[in-house]
CSV table of C-alpha atoms and ligand atoms in Angstrom, one decimal:
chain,number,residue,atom,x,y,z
O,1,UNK,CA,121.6,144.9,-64.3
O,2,UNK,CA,119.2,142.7,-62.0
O,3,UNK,CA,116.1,144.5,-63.7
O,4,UNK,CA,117.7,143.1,-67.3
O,5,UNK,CA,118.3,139.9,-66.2
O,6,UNK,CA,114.7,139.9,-64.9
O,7,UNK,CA,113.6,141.6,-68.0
O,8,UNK,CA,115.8,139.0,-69.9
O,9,UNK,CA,114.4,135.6,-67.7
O,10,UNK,CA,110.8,136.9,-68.2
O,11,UNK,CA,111.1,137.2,-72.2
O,12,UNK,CA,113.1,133.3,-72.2
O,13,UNK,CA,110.6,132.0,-70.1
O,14,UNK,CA,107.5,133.4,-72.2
O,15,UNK,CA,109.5,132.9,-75.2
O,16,UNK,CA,109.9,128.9,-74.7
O,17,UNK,CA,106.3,128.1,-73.9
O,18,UNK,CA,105.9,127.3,-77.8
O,19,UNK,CA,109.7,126.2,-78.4
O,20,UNK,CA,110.6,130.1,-79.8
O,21,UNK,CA,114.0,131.9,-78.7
O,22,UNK,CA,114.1,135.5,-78.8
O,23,UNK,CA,116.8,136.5,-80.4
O,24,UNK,CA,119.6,138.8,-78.7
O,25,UNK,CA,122.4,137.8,-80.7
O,26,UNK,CA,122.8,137.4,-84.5
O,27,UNK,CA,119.6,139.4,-86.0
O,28,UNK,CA,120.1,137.0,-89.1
O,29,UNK,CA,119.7,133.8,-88.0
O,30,UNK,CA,117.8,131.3,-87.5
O,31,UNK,CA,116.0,132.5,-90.9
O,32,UNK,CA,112.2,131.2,-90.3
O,33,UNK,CA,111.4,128.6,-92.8
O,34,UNK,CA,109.0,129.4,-95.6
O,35,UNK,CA,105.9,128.6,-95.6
O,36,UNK,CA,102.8,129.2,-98.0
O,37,UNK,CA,99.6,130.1,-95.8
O,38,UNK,CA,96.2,129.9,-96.2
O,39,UNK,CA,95.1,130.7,-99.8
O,40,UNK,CA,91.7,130.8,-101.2
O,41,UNK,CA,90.7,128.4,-98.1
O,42,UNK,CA,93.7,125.8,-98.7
O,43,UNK,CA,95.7,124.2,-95.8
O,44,UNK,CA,99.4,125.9,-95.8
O,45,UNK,CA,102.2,124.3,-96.8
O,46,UNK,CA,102.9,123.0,-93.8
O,47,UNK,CA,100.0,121.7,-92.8
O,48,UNK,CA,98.6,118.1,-91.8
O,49,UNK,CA,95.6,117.4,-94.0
O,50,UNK,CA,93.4,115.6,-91.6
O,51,UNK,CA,90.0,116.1,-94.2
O,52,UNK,CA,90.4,117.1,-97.2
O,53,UNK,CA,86.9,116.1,-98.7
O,54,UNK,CA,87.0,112.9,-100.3
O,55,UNK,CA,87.8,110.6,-96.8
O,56,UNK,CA,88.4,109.7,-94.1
O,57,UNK,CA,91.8,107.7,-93.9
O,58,UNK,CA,92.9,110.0,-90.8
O,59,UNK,CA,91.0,108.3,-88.8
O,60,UNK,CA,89.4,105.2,-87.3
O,61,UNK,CA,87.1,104.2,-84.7
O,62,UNK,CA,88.0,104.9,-81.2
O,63,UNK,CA,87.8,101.6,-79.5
O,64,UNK,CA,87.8,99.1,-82.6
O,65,UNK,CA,89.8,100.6,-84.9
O,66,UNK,CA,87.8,100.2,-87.5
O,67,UNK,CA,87.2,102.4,-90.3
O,68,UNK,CA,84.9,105.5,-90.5
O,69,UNK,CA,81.2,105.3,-90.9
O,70,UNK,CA,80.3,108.6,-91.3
O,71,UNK,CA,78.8,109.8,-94.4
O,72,UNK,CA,80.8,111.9,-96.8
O,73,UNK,CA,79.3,113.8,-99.4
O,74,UNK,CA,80.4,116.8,-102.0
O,75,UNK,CA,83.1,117.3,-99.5
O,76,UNK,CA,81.8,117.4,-96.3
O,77,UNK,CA,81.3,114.6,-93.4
O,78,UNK,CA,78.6,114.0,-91.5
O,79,UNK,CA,78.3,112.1,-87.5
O,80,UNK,CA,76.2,108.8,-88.5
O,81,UNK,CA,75.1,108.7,-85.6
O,82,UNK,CA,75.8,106.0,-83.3
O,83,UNK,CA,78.5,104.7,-85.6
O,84,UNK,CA,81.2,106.3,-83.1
O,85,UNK,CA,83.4,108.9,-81.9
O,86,UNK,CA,86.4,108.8,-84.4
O,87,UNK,CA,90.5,109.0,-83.1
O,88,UNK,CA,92.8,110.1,-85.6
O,89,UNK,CA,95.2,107.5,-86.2
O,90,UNK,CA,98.5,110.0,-85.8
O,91,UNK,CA,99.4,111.5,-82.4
O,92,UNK,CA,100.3,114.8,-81.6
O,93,UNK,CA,101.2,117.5,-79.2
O,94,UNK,CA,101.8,121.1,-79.4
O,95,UNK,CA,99.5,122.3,-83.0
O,96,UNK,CA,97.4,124.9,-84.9
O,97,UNK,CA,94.3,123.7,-86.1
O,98,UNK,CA,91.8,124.6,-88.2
O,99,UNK,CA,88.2,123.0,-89.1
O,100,UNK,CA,85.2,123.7,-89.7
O,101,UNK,CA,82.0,122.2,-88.4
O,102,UNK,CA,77.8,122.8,-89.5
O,103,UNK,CA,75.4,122.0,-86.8
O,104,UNK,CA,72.3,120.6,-88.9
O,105,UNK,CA,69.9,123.1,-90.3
O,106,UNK,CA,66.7,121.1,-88.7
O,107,UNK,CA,66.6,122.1,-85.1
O,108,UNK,CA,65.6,118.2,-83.2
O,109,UNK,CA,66.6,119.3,-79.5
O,110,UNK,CA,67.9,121.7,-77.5
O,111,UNK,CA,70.5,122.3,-74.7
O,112,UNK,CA,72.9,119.8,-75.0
O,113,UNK,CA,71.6,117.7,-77.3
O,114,UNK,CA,71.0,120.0,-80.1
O,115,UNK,CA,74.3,120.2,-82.6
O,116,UNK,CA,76.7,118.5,-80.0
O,117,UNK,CA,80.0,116.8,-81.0
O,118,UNK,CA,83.4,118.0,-80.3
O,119,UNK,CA,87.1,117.9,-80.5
O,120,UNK,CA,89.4,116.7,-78.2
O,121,UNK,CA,92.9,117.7,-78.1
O,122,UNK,CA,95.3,114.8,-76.9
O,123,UNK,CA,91.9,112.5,-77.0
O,124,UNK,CA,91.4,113.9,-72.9
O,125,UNK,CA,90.5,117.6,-73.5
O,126,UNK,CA,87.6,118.7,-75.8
O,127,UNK,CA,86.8,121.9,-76.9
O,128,UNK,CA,82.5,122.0,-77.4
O,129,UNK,CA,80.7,121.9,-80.5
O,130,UNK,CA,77.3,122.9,-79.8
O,131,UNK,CA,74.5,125.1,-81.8
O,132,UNK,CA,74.6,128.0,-79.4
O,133,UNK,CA,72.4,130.1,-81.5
O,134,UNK,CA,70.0,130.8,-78.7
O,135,UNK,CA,69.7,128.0,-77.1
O,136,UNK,CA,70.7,128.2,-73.7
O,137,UNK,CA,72.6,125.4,-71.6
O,138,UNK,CA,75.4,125.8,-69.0
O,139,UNK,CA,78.0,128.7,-70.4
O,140,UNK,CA,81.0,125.9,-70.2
O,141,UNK,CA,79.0,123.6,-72.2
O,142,UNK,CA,78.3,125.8,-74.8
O,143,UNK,CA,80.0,126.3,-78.1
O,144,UNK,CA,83.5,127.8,-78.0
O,145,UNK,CA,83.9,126.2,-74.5
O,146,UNK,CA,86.7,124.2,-72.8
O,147,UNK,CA,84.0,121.6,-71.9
O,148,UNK,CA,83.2,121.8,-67.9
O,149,UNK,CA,85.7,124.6,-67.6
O,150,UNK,CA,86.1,127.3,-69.2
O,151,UNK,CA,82.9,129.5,-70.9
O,152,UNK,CA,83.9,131.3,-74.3
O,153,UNK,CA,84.7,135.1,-73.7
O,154,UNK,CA,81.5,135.7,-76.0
O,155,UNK,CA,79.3,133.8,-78.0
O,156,UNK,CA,80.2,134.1,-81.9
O,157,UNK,CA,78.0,131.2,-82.8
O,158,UNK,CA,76.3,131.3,-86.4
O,159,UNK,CA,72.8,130.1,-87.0
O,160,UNK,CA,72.0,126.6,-87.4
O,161,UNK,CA,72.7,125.0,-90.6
O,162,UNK,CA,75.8,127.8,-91.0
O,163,UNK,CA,79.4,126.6,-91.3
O,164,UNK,CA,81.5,127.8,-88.4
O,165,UNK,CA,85.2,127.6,-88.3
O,166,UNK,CA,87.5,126.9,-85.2
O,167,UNK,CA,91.5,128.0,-84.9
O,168,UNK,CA,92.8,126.2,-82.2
O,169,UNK,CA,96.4,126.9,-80.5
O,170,UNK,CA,97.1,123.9,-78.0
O,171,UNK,CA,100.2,123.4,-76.1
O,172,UNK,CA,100.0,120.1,-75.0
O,173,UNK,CA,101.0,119.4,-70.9
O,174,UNK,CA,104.5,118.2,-70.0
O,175,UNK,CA,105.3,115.9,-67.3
O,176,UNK,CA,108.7,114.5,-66.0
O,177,UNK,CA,110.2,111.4,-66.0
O,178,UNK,CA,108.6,110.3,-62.7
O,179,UNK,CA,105.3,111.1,-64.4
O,180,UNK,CA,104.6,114.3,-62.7
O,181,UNK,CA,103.4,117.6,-64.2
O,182,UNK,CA,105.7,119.8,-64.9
O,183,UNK,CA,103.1,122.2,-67.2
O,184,UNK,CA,99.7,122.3,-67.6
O,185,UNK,CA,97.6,122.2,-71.2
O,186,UNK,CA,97.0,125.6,-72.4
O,187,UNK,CA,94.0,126.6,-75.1
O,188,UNK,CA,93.5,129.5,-77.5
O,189,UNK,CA,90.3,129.7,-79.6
O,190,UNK,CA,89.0,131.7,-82.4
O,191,UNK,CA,85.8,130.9,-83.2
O,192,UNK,CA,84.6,132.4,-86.5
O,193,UNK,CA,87.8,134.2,-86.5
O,194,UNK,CA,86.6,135.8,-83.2
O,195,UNK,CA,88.6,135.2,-79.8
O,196,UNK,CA,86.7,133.4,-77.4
O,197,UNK,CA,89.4,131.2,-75.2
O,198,UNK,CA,92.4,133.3,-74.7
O,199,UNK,CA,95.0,131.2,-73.6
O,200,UNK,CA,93.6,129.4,-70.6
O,201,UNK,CA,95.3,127.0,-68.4
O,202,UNK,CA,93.2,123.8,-68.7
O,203,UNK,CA,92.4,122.2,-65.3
O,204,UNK,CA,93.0,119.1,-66.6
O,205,UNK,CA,91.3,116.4,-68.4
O,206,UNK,CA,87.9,116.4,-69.7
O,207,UNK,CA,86.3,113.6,-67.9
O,208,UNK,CA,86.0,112.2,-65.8
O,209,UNK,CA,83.9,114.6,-64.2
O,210,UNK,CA,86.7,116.1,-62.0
O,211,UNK,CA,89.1,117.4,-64.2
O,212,UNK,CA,92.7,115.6,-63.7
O,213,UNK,CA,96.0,115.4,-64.8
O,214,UNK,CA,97.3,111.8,-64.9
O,215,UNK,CA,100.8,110.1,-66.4
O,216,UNK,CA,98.6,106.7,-67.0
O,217,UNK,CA,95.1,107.9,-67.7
O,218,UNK,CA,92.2,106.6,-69.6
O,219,UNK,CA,91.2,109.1,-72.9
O,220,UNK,CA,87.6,109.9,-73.5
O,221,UNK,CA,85.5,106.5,-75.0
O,222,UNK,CA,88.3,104.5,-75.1
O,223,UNK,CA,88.2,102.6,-72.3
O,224,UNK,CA,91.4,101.5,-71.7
O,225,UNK,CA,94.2,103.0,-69.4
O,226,UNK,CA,97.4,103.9,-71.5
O,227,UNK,CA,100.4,106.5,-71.0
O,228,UNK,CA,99.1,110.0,-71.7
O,229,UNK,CA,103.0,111.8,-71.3
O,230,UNK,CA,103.7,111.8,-74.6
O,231,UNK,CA,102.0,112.4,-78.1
O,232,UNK,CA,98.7,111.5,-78.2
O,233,UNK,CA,95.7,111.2,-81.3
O,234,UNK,CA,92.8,113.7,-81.4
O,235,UNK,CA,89.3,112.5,-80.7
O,236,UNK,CA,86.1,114.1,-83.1
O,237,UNK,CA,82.7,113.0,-80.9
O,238,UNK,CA,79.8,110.9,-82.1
O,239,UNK,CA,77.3,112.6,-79.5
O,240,UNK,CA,74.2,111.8,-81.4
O,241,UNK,CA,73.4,114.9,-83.5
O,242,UNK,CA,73.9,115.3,-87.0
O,243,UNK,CA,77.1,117.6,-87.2
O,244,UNK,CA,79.2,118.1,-90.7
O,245,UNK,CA,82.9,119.0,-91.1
O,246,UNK,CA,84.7,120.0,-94.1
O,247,UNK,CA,88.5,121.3,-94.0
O,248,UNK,CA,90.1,119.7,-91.3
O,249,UNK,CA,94.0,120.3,-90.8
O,250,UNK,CA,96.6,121.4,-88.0
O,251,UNK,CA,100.2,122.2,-88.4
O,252,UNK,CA,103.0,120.6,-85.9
O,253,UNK,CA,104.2,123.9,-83.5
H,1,LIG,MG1,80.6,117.7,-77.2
């Protein structure tokens, strides 16, 4: 009896992480709601359309508010570089996302600041865009990285100029009504439909350096302090290189 209850407490516990139930009672209900999945490279059903080609309306500049300058063209958008990192102007917190990113073709740098932007999750912790086709840098800077934690399990990067695709699983930190932690961020990654972050407990915030975990913080370029214990926008980073996105969605978990 105490090794079912055990049994029983590990599977609720496991279970609630992403809001699911097992079910021990009635095998009939709830019935899962339909949903029409990814066909011919179309966002399910379900899905938040984030870029679907022809703008931008998601999102706006981080700190002004202002609308995007990046370029778009035959479906795709491109960093104009300088312009700004962009925020998307709805807030989320658990999701599945997809998009897909091309570092530029031309190789101009390396390291760092060779095919560099990124997507943050909750605006505070970005999973790295990089052109990691040979060109070494530090591994939890590289592509498929929690940036300045966690290194991708390998490296699945395509060649410059290639399109890449990232699924993203992010279950966003929860914190009490005193503004304490009750659970951390966690972050699963397929990176051209390879695993490369398998569920890791993020440390906390991207920057600053020290990774942190704060009720009031300040998110990434925005430079302003705001309540973070709630939903929050995602950030996509102006770092200076000439990246291109196309088919950018996530679905609410
Ligand atoms: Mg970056």
């Amino acid at each position: 009896m105490k090794k079912l209850l055990l049994t029983l407490g590990l599977v609720l516990s496991s279970s609630l992480i992403f809001g699911q139930t097992a079910i021990l009672g009635d095998p009939m209900k709830p019935v899962p709601e339909k949903v029409t999945g990814v066909v011919d490279g179309n966002p399910p059903s379900d899905a938040i359309v984030l870029f679907d080609g022809t703008n931008m309306d998601a999102w706006e500049h981080v700190r002004t508010g202002e609308a995007s300058q990046w370029h778009i063209e035959d479906g795709i958008v491109t960093v104009n570089n300088g312009t700004g990192t962009l925020v998307s102007k709805q807030s989320f917190s658990d999701i599945q996302m997809h998009i897909e990113w091309r570092p530029n073709g031309e190789i101009l740098g390396q390291g760092q600041s060779r095919g560099n932007s990124g997507i943050f999750m909750q605006s505070l912790f970005e999973i790295q865009m990089l052109d990691s086709w040979e060109n070494p840098t530090y591994v939890n800077g590289q592509a498929g990285s929690v940036y300045h934690q966690y290194p991708p399990l390998v490296n699945a990067s395509n060649p410059p100029g290639e399109w890449q695709t990232y699924d993203i699983i992010f279950k966003a930190p929860n914190y009490d009504r005193d503004g304490n932690l009750e659970s951390p961020a966690y972050i699963t990654l397929l990176h051209n439909g390879v695993l490369v972050l398998n569920h890791v407990e993020v440390i906390g915030s991207t920057f600053p350096r020290v990774p942190e975990y704060k009720a009031t913080c300040e998110p990434y370029e925005l430079r302003e302090t705001m309540d973070c214990t709630g939903k929050l926008p995602l950030l996509l980073q102006d770092h200076g290189q000439v990246v291109s996105f196309r088919n950018i969605w996530l679905r609410q978990l």
